[in-house]
Coordinates of N, CA, C and O in Angstrom, one line a residue:
M242 N 0.8 -1.2 0.0 CA 0.0 0.0 0.0 C 0.9 1.2 0.0 O 1.9 1.2 0.6
S243 N 0.4 2.3 -0.6 CA 1.1 3.6 -0.6 C 0.2 4.5 0.2 O -1.0 4.6 0.0
N244 N 0.8 5.4 1.0 CA 0.1 6.3 1.8 C -0.4 7.5 1.0 O 0.4 8.1 0.3
L245 N -1.7 7.7 1.0 CA -2.3 8.8 0.3 C -2.5 10.1 1.1 O -2.5 11.2 0.6
Y246 N -2.6 9.9 2.4 CA -2.9 11.1 3.3 C -2.7 10.6 4.7 O -3.0 9.5 5.1
T247 N -2.3 11.5 5.6 CA -2.1 11.3 7.0 C -2.8 12.4 7.8 O -2.4 13.6 7.6
A248 N -3.8 12.1 8.6 CA -4.4 13.0 9.5 C -3.7 12.9 10.9 O -3.2 11.9 11.3
E249 N -3.6 14.1 11.5 CA -2.9 14.1 12.8 C -3.7 14.9 13.8 O -4.1 16.1 13.4
A250 N -4.0 14.4 15.0 CA -4.7 15.2 16.0 C -4.0 14.9 17.3 O -3.5 13.8 17.6
V251 N -4.1 15.9 18.2 CA -3.6 15.8 19.6 C -4.7 15.9 20.6 O -5.5 16.8 20.5
A252 N -4.7 15.0 21.5 CA -5.7 15.1 22.6 C -5.0 15.3 23.9 O -4.0 14.9 24.2
T253 N -5.7 16.2 24.7 CA -5.2 16.4 26.1 C -6.4 16.2 27.0 O -7.6 16.5 26.7
G254 N -6.2 15.7 28.2 CA -7.3 15.6 29.2 C -8.2 14.4 29.0 O -9.2 14.3 29.6
G255 N -7.9 13.5 28.1 CA -8.7 12.3 27.9 C -10.1 12.6 27.4 O -10.4 13.6 26.7
R256 N -11.1 11.8 27.9 CA -12.5 12.0 27.5 C -13.1 13.3 27.9 O -14.1 13.7 27.3
A257 N -12.6 13.9 28.9 CA -13.1 15.2 29.4 C -12.2 16.4 29.0 O -12.2 17.4 29.7
G258 N -11.4 16.2 28.0 CA -10.4 17.2 27.6 C -10.7 17.9 26.3 O -11.8 18.5 26.2
H259 N -9.7 17.9 25.5 CA -9.8 18.6 24.2 C -9.0 17.9 23.1 O -8.1 17.2 23.4
T260 N -9.5 18.0 21.9 CA -8.7 17.4 20.8 C -8.7 18.5 19.7 O -9.6 19.2 19.5
K261 N -7.5 18.4 19.0 CA -7.3 19.4 17.9 C -6.4 18.8 16.9 O -5.4 18.1 17.2
S262 N -6.8 19.0 15.6 CA -5.9 18.5 14.5 C -4.8 19.5 14.4 O -4.9 20.7 14.7
T263 N -3.6 18.9 14.0 CA -2.4 19.8 13.9 C -2.5 20.8 12.8 O -1.8 21.8 12.9
D264 N -3.5 20.7 11.9 CA -3.6 21.7 10.8 C -4.7 22.8 11.3 O -4.9 23.7 10.6
G265 N -5.3 22.6 12.5 CA -6.2 23.6 13.0 C -7.6 23.5 12.5 O -8.5 24.2 13.0
R266 N -7.9 22.6 11.6 CA -9.3 22.5 11.0 C -10.3 21.9 12.0 O -11.5 22.1 11.9
L267 N -9.8 21.1 12.9 CA -10.7 20.4 13.9 C -10.2 20.9 15.3 O -9.0 20.8 15.6
D268 N -11.1 21.4 16.1 CA -10.7 22.0 17.4 C -11.9 21.8 18.3 O -12.8 22.6 18.2
L269 N -11.9 20.7 19.1 CA -13.1 20.4 19.8 C -12.9 20.1 21.3 O -12.0 19.4 21.7
G270 N -13.9 20.6 22.1 CA -13.9 20.2 23.5 C -14.6 18.8 23.6 O -15.4 18.5 22.8
L271 N -14.1 18.1 24.6 CA -14.7 16.7 24.8 C -15.4 16.7 26.2 O -15.0 17.3 27.2
S272 N -16.5 15.9 26.2 CA -17.3 15.7 27.4 C -17.6 14.2 27.5 O -17.8 13.6 26.5
V273 N -17.8 13.8 28.8 CA -18.1 12.4 29.0 C -19.7 12.3 29.2 O -20.3 13.0 30.0
P274 N -20.3 11.4 28.4 CA -21.7 11.2 28.5 C -22.2 10.8 29.9 O -21.4 10.0 30.5
A275 N -23.3 11.2 30.3 CA -23.8 10.9 31.6 C -24.0 9.4 31.8 O -23.8 8.8 32.8
S276 N -24.3 8.7 30.7 CA -24.6 7.3 30.7 C -23.3 6.4 31.1 O -23.5 5.3 31.5
I277 N -22.2 7.1 31.0 CA -21.0 6.4 31.4 C -20.3 7.1 32.6 O -19.1 7.0 32.8
G278 N -21.1 7.9 33.3 CA -20.6 8.5 34.6 C -20.1 9.9 34.4 O -19.5 10.4 35.3
G279 N -20.3 10.5 33.3 CA -19.7 11.9 33.1 C -20.7 13.0 33.4 O -21.9 12.7 33.8
D280 N -20.3 14.2 33.1 CA -21.2 15.3 33.4 C -22.1 15.7 32.2 O -22.9 16.6 32.3
D281 N -22.0 15.0 31.1 CA -22.8 15.2 29.9 C -22.6 16.7 29.4 O -23.6 17.3 29.0
G282 N -21.4 17.2 29.5 CA -21.2 18.6 29.1 C -21.4 18.8 27.7 O -21.8 17.9 26.9
P283 N -21.0 20.0 27.2 CA -21.3 20.4 25.8 C -20.4 19.8 24.8 O -20.7 20.0 23.6
G284 N -19.3 19.2 25.1 CA -18.4 18.7 24.2 C -18.8 17.4 23.5 O -19.8 16.8 23.9
T285 N -18.1 17.0 22.5 CA -18.4 15.7 21.8 C -17.6 14.6 22.5 O -17.0 14.9 23.6
N286 N -17.6 13.4 22.0 CA -16.9 12.3 22.6 C -16.3 11.4 21.5 O -16.6 11.6 20.3
P287 N -15.4 10.6 21.8 CA -14.7 9.7 20.8 C -15.7 8.9 20.0 O -15.5 8.7 18.8
E288 N -16.8 8.4 20.6 CA -17.7 7.6 19.8 C -18.4 8.4 18.8 O -18.7 8.0 17.7
Q289 N -18.8 9.7 19.1 CA -19.4 10.6 18.1 C -18.5 10.9 17.0 O -18.8 10.9 15.8
L290 N -17.2 11.1 17.3 CA -16.2 11.4 16.3 C -16.0 10.2 15.4 O -15.9 10.3 14.2
F291 N -16.0 9.0 16.0 CA -15.8 7.8 15.2 C -17.0 7.6 14.3 O -16.9 7.3 13.1
A292 N -18.2 7.8 14.8 CA -19.5 7.7 14.0 C -19.5 8.7 12.9 O -19.9 8.3 11.7
A293 N -19.1 9.9 13.1 CA -19.1 10.9 12.1 C -18.1 10.5 11.0 O -18.4 10.6 9.8
G294 N -16.9 10.1 11.4 CA -15.9 9.7 10.4 C -16.3 8.5 9.6 O -16.2 8.4 8.4
Y295 N -16.9 7.5 10.3 CA -17.3 6.2 9.6 C -18.4 6.5 8.6 O -18.4 6.0 7.5
A296 N -19.4 7.3 9.1 CA -20.5 7.6 8.2 C -20.1 8.3 6.9 O -20.5 8.0 5.8
A297 N -19.2 9.3 7.1 CA -18.7 10.0 5.9 C -17.9 9.1 5.0 O -18.0 9.2 3.8
C298 N -17.0 8.4 5.6 CA -16.1 7.5 4.8 C -16.9 6.4 4.1 O -16.7 6.2 2.9
F299 N -17.9 5.9 4.8 CA -18.8 4.8 4.2 C -19.6 5.4 3.0 O -19.7 4.7 2.0
Q300 N -20.1 6.6 3.2 CA -20.9 7.2 2.1 C -20.0 7.4 0.9 O -20.4 7.3 -0.3
G301 N -18.7 7.8 1.1 CA -17.8 7.9 0.0 C -17.5 6.6 -0.7 O -17.5 6.6 -1.9
A302 N -17.4 5.5 0.1 CA -17.2 4.2 -0.5 C -18.5 3.8 -1.3 O -18.4 3.2 -2.4
L303 N -19.7 4.2 -0.8 CA -20.9 3.9 -1.6 C -20.8 4.6 -2.9 O -21.2 4.0 -4.0
G304 N -20.4 5.8 -3.0 CA -20.2 6.6 -4.2 C -19.3 5.9 -5.2 O -19.5 5.8 -6.4
V305 N -18.2 5.4 -4.6 CA -17.2 4.7 -5.5 C -17.8 3.5 -6.1 O -17.7 3.2 -7.3
I306 N -18.5 2.7 -5.3 CA -19.1 1.4 -5.8 C -20.2 1.8 -6.8 O -20.3 1.1 -7.8
A307 N -21.0 2.8 -6.5 CA -22.1 3.2 -7.4 C -21.5 3.6 -8.8 O -22.1 3.2 -9.8
R308 N -20.4 4.4 -8.8 CA -19.8 4.8 -10.0 C -19.3 3.6 -10.8 O -19.5 3.5 -12.0
R309 N -18.7 2.6 -10.1 CA -18.2 1.4 -10.7 C -19.3 0.6 -11.4 O -19.1 0.0 -12.4
Q310 N -20.4 0.6 -10.7 CA -21.6 -0.2 -11.2 C -22.5 0.7 -12.1 O -23.5 0.2 -12.6
K311 N -22.1 1.9 -12.4 CA -22.8 2.9 -13.2 C -24.3 3.0 -12.7 O -25.2 3.0 -13.5
L312 N -24.3 3.2 -11.4 CA -25.6 3.3 -10.7 C -25.8 4.7 -10.2 O -24.9 5.2 -9.6
D313 N -26.9 5.3 -10.5 CA -27.2 6.6 -10.0 C -27.9 6.6 -8.7 O -29.0 6.0 -8.6
L314 N -27.3 7.1 -7.6 CA -27.9 7.1 -6.3 C -29.0 8.1 -6.1 O -29.7 8.0 -5.2
G315 N -29.0 9.1 -7.0 CA -30.0 10.1 -6.9 C -29.7 11.0 -5.7 O -28.7 10.9 -5.0
D316 N -30.7 11.9 -5.3 CA -30.6 12.8 -4.2 C -31.1 12.1 -2.9 O -31.9 11.3 -3.0
G317 N -30.6 12.6 -1.8 CA -31.1 12.2 -0.5 C -30.5 11.0 0.1 O -31.0 10.5 1.1
T318 N -29.5 10.4 -0.6 CA -28.8 9.2 0.0 C -28.1 9.7 1.3 O -27.3 10.6 1.2
T319 N -28.3 8.9 2.4 CA -27.6 9.2 3.6 C -27.0 7.9 4.2 O -27.5 6.8 3.9
V320 N -26.1 8.1 5.1 CA -25.6 7.0 5.9 C -25.6 7.4 7.3 O -25.0 8.5 7.7
T321 N -26.2 6.7 8.2 CA -26.2 7.0 9.6 C -25.3 5.9 10.3 O -25.5 4.7 10.1
A322 N -24.3 6.3 11.1 CA -23.5 5.4 11.8 C -23.8 5.5 13.3 O -23.9 6.6 13.9
R323 N -24.1 4.4 13.9 CA -24.4 4.4 15.4 C -23.2 3.6 16.0 O -23.0 2.4 15.7
V324 N -22.5 4.2 16.9 CA -21.3 3.6 17.5 C -21.6 3.5 19.0 O -21.8 4.4 19.7
G325 N -21.6 2.2 19.5 CA -21.8 1.9 20.9 C -20.5 1.6 21.6 O -19.6 1.0 21.0
L326 N -20.4 2.1 22.8 CA -19.3 1.7 23.7 C -19.7 0.5 24.5 O -20.7 0.6 25.2
Q327 N -19.0 -0.6 24.4 CA -19.4 -1.8 25.1 C -18.4 -2.1 26.2 O -17.2 -1.9 26.0
R328 N -18.8 -2.7 27.3 CA -17.9 -3.3 28.3 C -17.7 -4.7 28.0 O -18.7 -5.5 27.8
A329 N -16.5 -5.2 28.0 CA -16.1 -6.6 27.7 C -15.2 -7.0 28.9 O -14.0 -7.0 28.7
G330 N -15.8 -7.4 30.0 CA -14.9 -7.8 31.1 C -14.2 -6.5 31.7 O -14.9 -5.6 32.0
L331 N -12.9 -6.6 31.7 CA -12.1 -5.4 32.2 C -11.8 -4.5 31.1 O -11.2 -3.4 31.4
S332 N -12.1 -4.8 29.8 CA -11.8 -3.9 28.7 C -13.1 -3.4 28.1 O -14.2 -3.6 28.6
F333 N -12.9 -2.6 27.1 CA -14.0 -2.0 26.4 C -13.9 -2.3 24.9 O -12.8 -2.5 24.4
G334 N -15.0 -2.2 24.2 CA -15.0 -2.4 22.8 C -16.1 -1.5 22.1 O -16.8 -0.8 22.8
L335 N -16.1 -1.6 20.8 CA -17.1 -0.8 20.1 C -18.0 -1.7 19.3 O -17.7 -2.9 19.0
D336 N -19.2 -1.2 19.0 CA -20.2 -1.9 18.3 C -20.8 -0.9 17.3 O -21.0 0.3 17.7
V337 N -20.9 -1.2 16.0 CA -21.3 -0.3 15.0 C -22.5 -0.8 14.2 O -22.6 -1.9 13.8
E338 N -23.5 0.1 14.0 CA -24.5 -0.1 13.0 C -24.5 1.0 12.0 O -24.5 2.2 12.3
L339 N -24.5 0.6 10.7 CA -24.5 1.5 9.6 C -25.9 1.3 8.9 O -26.2 0.2 8.5
V340 N -26.6 2.4 8.8 CA -27.9 2.4 8.2 C -27.9 3.3 7.0 O -27.6 4.5 7.0
G341 N -28.2 2.7 5.8 CA -28.3 3.4 4.6 C -29.7 3.8 4.2 O -30.6 3.1 4.5
H342 N -29.8 5.0 3.6 CA -31.1 5.5 3.2 C -30.9 5.8 1.7 O -30.1 6.7 1.3
F343 N -31.6 5.1 0.8 CA -31.5 5.2 -0.6 C -32.8 5.5 -1.3 O -33.5 4.5 -1.8
P344 N -33.3 6.7 -1.4 CA -34.6 7.0 -2.0 C -34.7 6.5 -3.4 O -35.8 6.2 -3.8
A345 N -33.7 6.5 -4.2 CA -33.7 6.1 -5.6 C -33.6 4.6 -5.8 O -33.6 4.2 -7.0
L346 N -33.3 3.8 -4.8 CA -33.1 2.4 -4.9 C -34.1 1.6 -4.2 O -34.6 2.0 -3.2
S347 N -34.2 0.3 -4.5 CA -35.0 -0.6 -3.7 C -34.2 -1.0 -2.5 O -33.0 -0.9 -2.5
P348 N -34.9 -1.4 -1.4 CA -34.1 -1.9 -0.2 C -33.1 -2.9 -0.6 O -32.0 -2.9 0.0
E349 N -33.4 -3.8 -1.5 CA -32.5 -4.9 -1.8 C -31.3 -4.4 -2.5 O -30.1 -4.8 -2.2
Q350 N -31.5 -3.4 -3.5 CA -30.3 -2.8 -4.2 C -29.5 -2.0 -3.2 O -28.3 -2.1 -3.2
G351 N -30.1 -1.3 -2.3 CA -29.4 -0.5 -1.3 C -28.5 -1.4 -0.4 O -27.4 -1.1 -0.1
L352 N -29.1 -2.5 0.1 CA -28.3 -3.5 0.9 C -27.2 -4.1 0.2 O -26.1 -4.3 0.7
E353 N -27.4 -4.4 -1.1 CA -26.3 -5.0 -1.9 C -25.2 -4.0 -2.0 O -24.0 -4.3 -1.9
L354 N -25.5 -2.7 -2.3 CA -24.6 -1.7 -2.4 C -23.8 -1.5 -1.0 O -22.6 -1.3 -1.0
M355 N -24.5 -1.6 0.1 CA -23.9 -1.4 1.4 C -22.9 -2.5 1.6 O -21.8 -2.3 2.1
H356 N -23.2 -3.8 1.2 CA -22.3 -4.9 1.4 C -21.0 -4.7 0.5 O -19.9 -5.0 1.0
A357 N -21.2 -4.2 -0.7 CA -20.1 -3.9 -1.6 C -19.2 -2.8 -1.0 O -17.9 -2.9 -1.0
A358 N -19.8 -1.8 -0.5 CA -19.0 -0.7 0.1 C -18.3 -1.1 1.4 O -17.2 -0.6 1.6
H359 N -18.9 -2.0 2.1 CA -18.3 -2.5 3.3 C -16.9 -3.3 3.0 O -16.1 -3.4 3.9
E360 N -16.8 -3.7 1.8 CA -15.6 -4.4 1.4 C -14.4 -3.5 1.1 O -13.3 -3.8 1.2
V361 N -14.7 -2.2 0.8 CA -13.7 -1.2 0.4 C -13.5 0.0 1.3 O -12.5 0.6 1.2
C362 N -14.5 0.3 2.1 CA -14.4 1.4 3.0 C -13.2 1.2 4.0 O -13.1 0.2 4.6
P363 N -12.3 2.2 4.1 CA -11.2 2.0 5.0 C -11.6 1.8 6.5 O -10.9 1.0 7.2
Y364 N -12.6 2.4 6.9 CA -13.1 2.1 8.3 C -13.6 0.7 8.4 O -13.3 0.0 9.4
S365 N -14.3 0.2 7.4 CA -14.7 -1.2 7.5 C -13.6 -2.2 7.4 O -13.5 -3.2 8.1
V366 N -12.6 -1.9 6.6 CA -11.4 -2.7 6.5 C -10.7 -2.7 7.8 O -10.2 -3.8 8.3
A367 N -10.5 -1.6 8.4 CA -9.8 -1.5 9.7 C -10.5 -2.2 10.9 O -9.9 -2.7 11.8
T368 N -11.8 -2.2 10.8 CA -12.6 -2.8 12.0 C -12.9 -4.3 11.8 O -13.3 -5.0 12.7
R369 N -12.8 -4.8 10.5 CA -13.1 -6.1 10.2 C -12.4 -7.1 11.1 O -11.2 -7.1 11.3
G370 N -13.2 -8.0 11.8 CA -12.7 -9.0 12.7 C -12.5 -8.4 14.1 O -12.2 -9.2 15.0
N371 N -12.7 -7.1 14.3 CA -12.4 -6.5 15.6 C -13.7 -5.9 16.2 O -13.8 -5.7 17.4
V372 N -14.6 -5.4 15.3 CA -15.8 -4.7 15.8 C -17.0 -5.3 15.1 O -16.9 -5.6 13.8
D373 N -18.0 -5.5 15.8 CA -19.3 -6.0 15.2 C -19.9 -4.9 14.4 O -20.3 -3.8 15.0
V374 N -20.0 -5.0 13.1 CA -20.6 -4.0 12.2 C -21.8 -4.6 11.5 O -21.7 -5.6 10.8
R375 N -23.0 -4.0 11.8 CA -24.2 -4.4 11.2 C -24.6 -3.4 10.1 O -24.5 -2.2 10.3
L376 N -25.1 -3.9 9.0 CA -25.6 -3.1 7.9 C -27.1 -3.3 7.7 O -27.6 -4.4 7.8
S377 N -27.7 -2.1 7.5 CA -29.2 -2.2 7.2 C -29.6 -1.0 6.3 O -28.8 -0.1 6.2
V378 N -30.8 -1.1 5.8 CA -31.3 -0.1 4.9 C -32.7 0.3 5.4 O -33.5 -0.5 5.8
V379 N -33.0 1.6 5.4 CA -34.4 2.1 5.8 C -35.0 2.7 4.5 O -34.4 3.1 3.6

């Protein structure tokens, strides 16, 4: 593989701290959700950041697959990523659900496209075998 791009961010203060990309484009306060013992402050959290990145990356992969298949996705196509933080004994893990919305396609076509995108999306490749990722279409 050849490297196409490297993102870099620095975090301070852990889940209740701050994170910032070294190019300054991302600069966010972090807060711990109340459901895991935090103050539920105004900041985001690692799971939200992972969900946002995965949803965007997966939608990009859908576009690549659609172009390869000469398929027009039409307007209104979205991907929702739900990322759960799971306790696994003394450690923690993630659980992901990706939900596609394809107004111009049948549910069967949409799910087939989702499975094809799951094979090429960098987030899907990185999590394969490590994170339970479920695909569905609404």
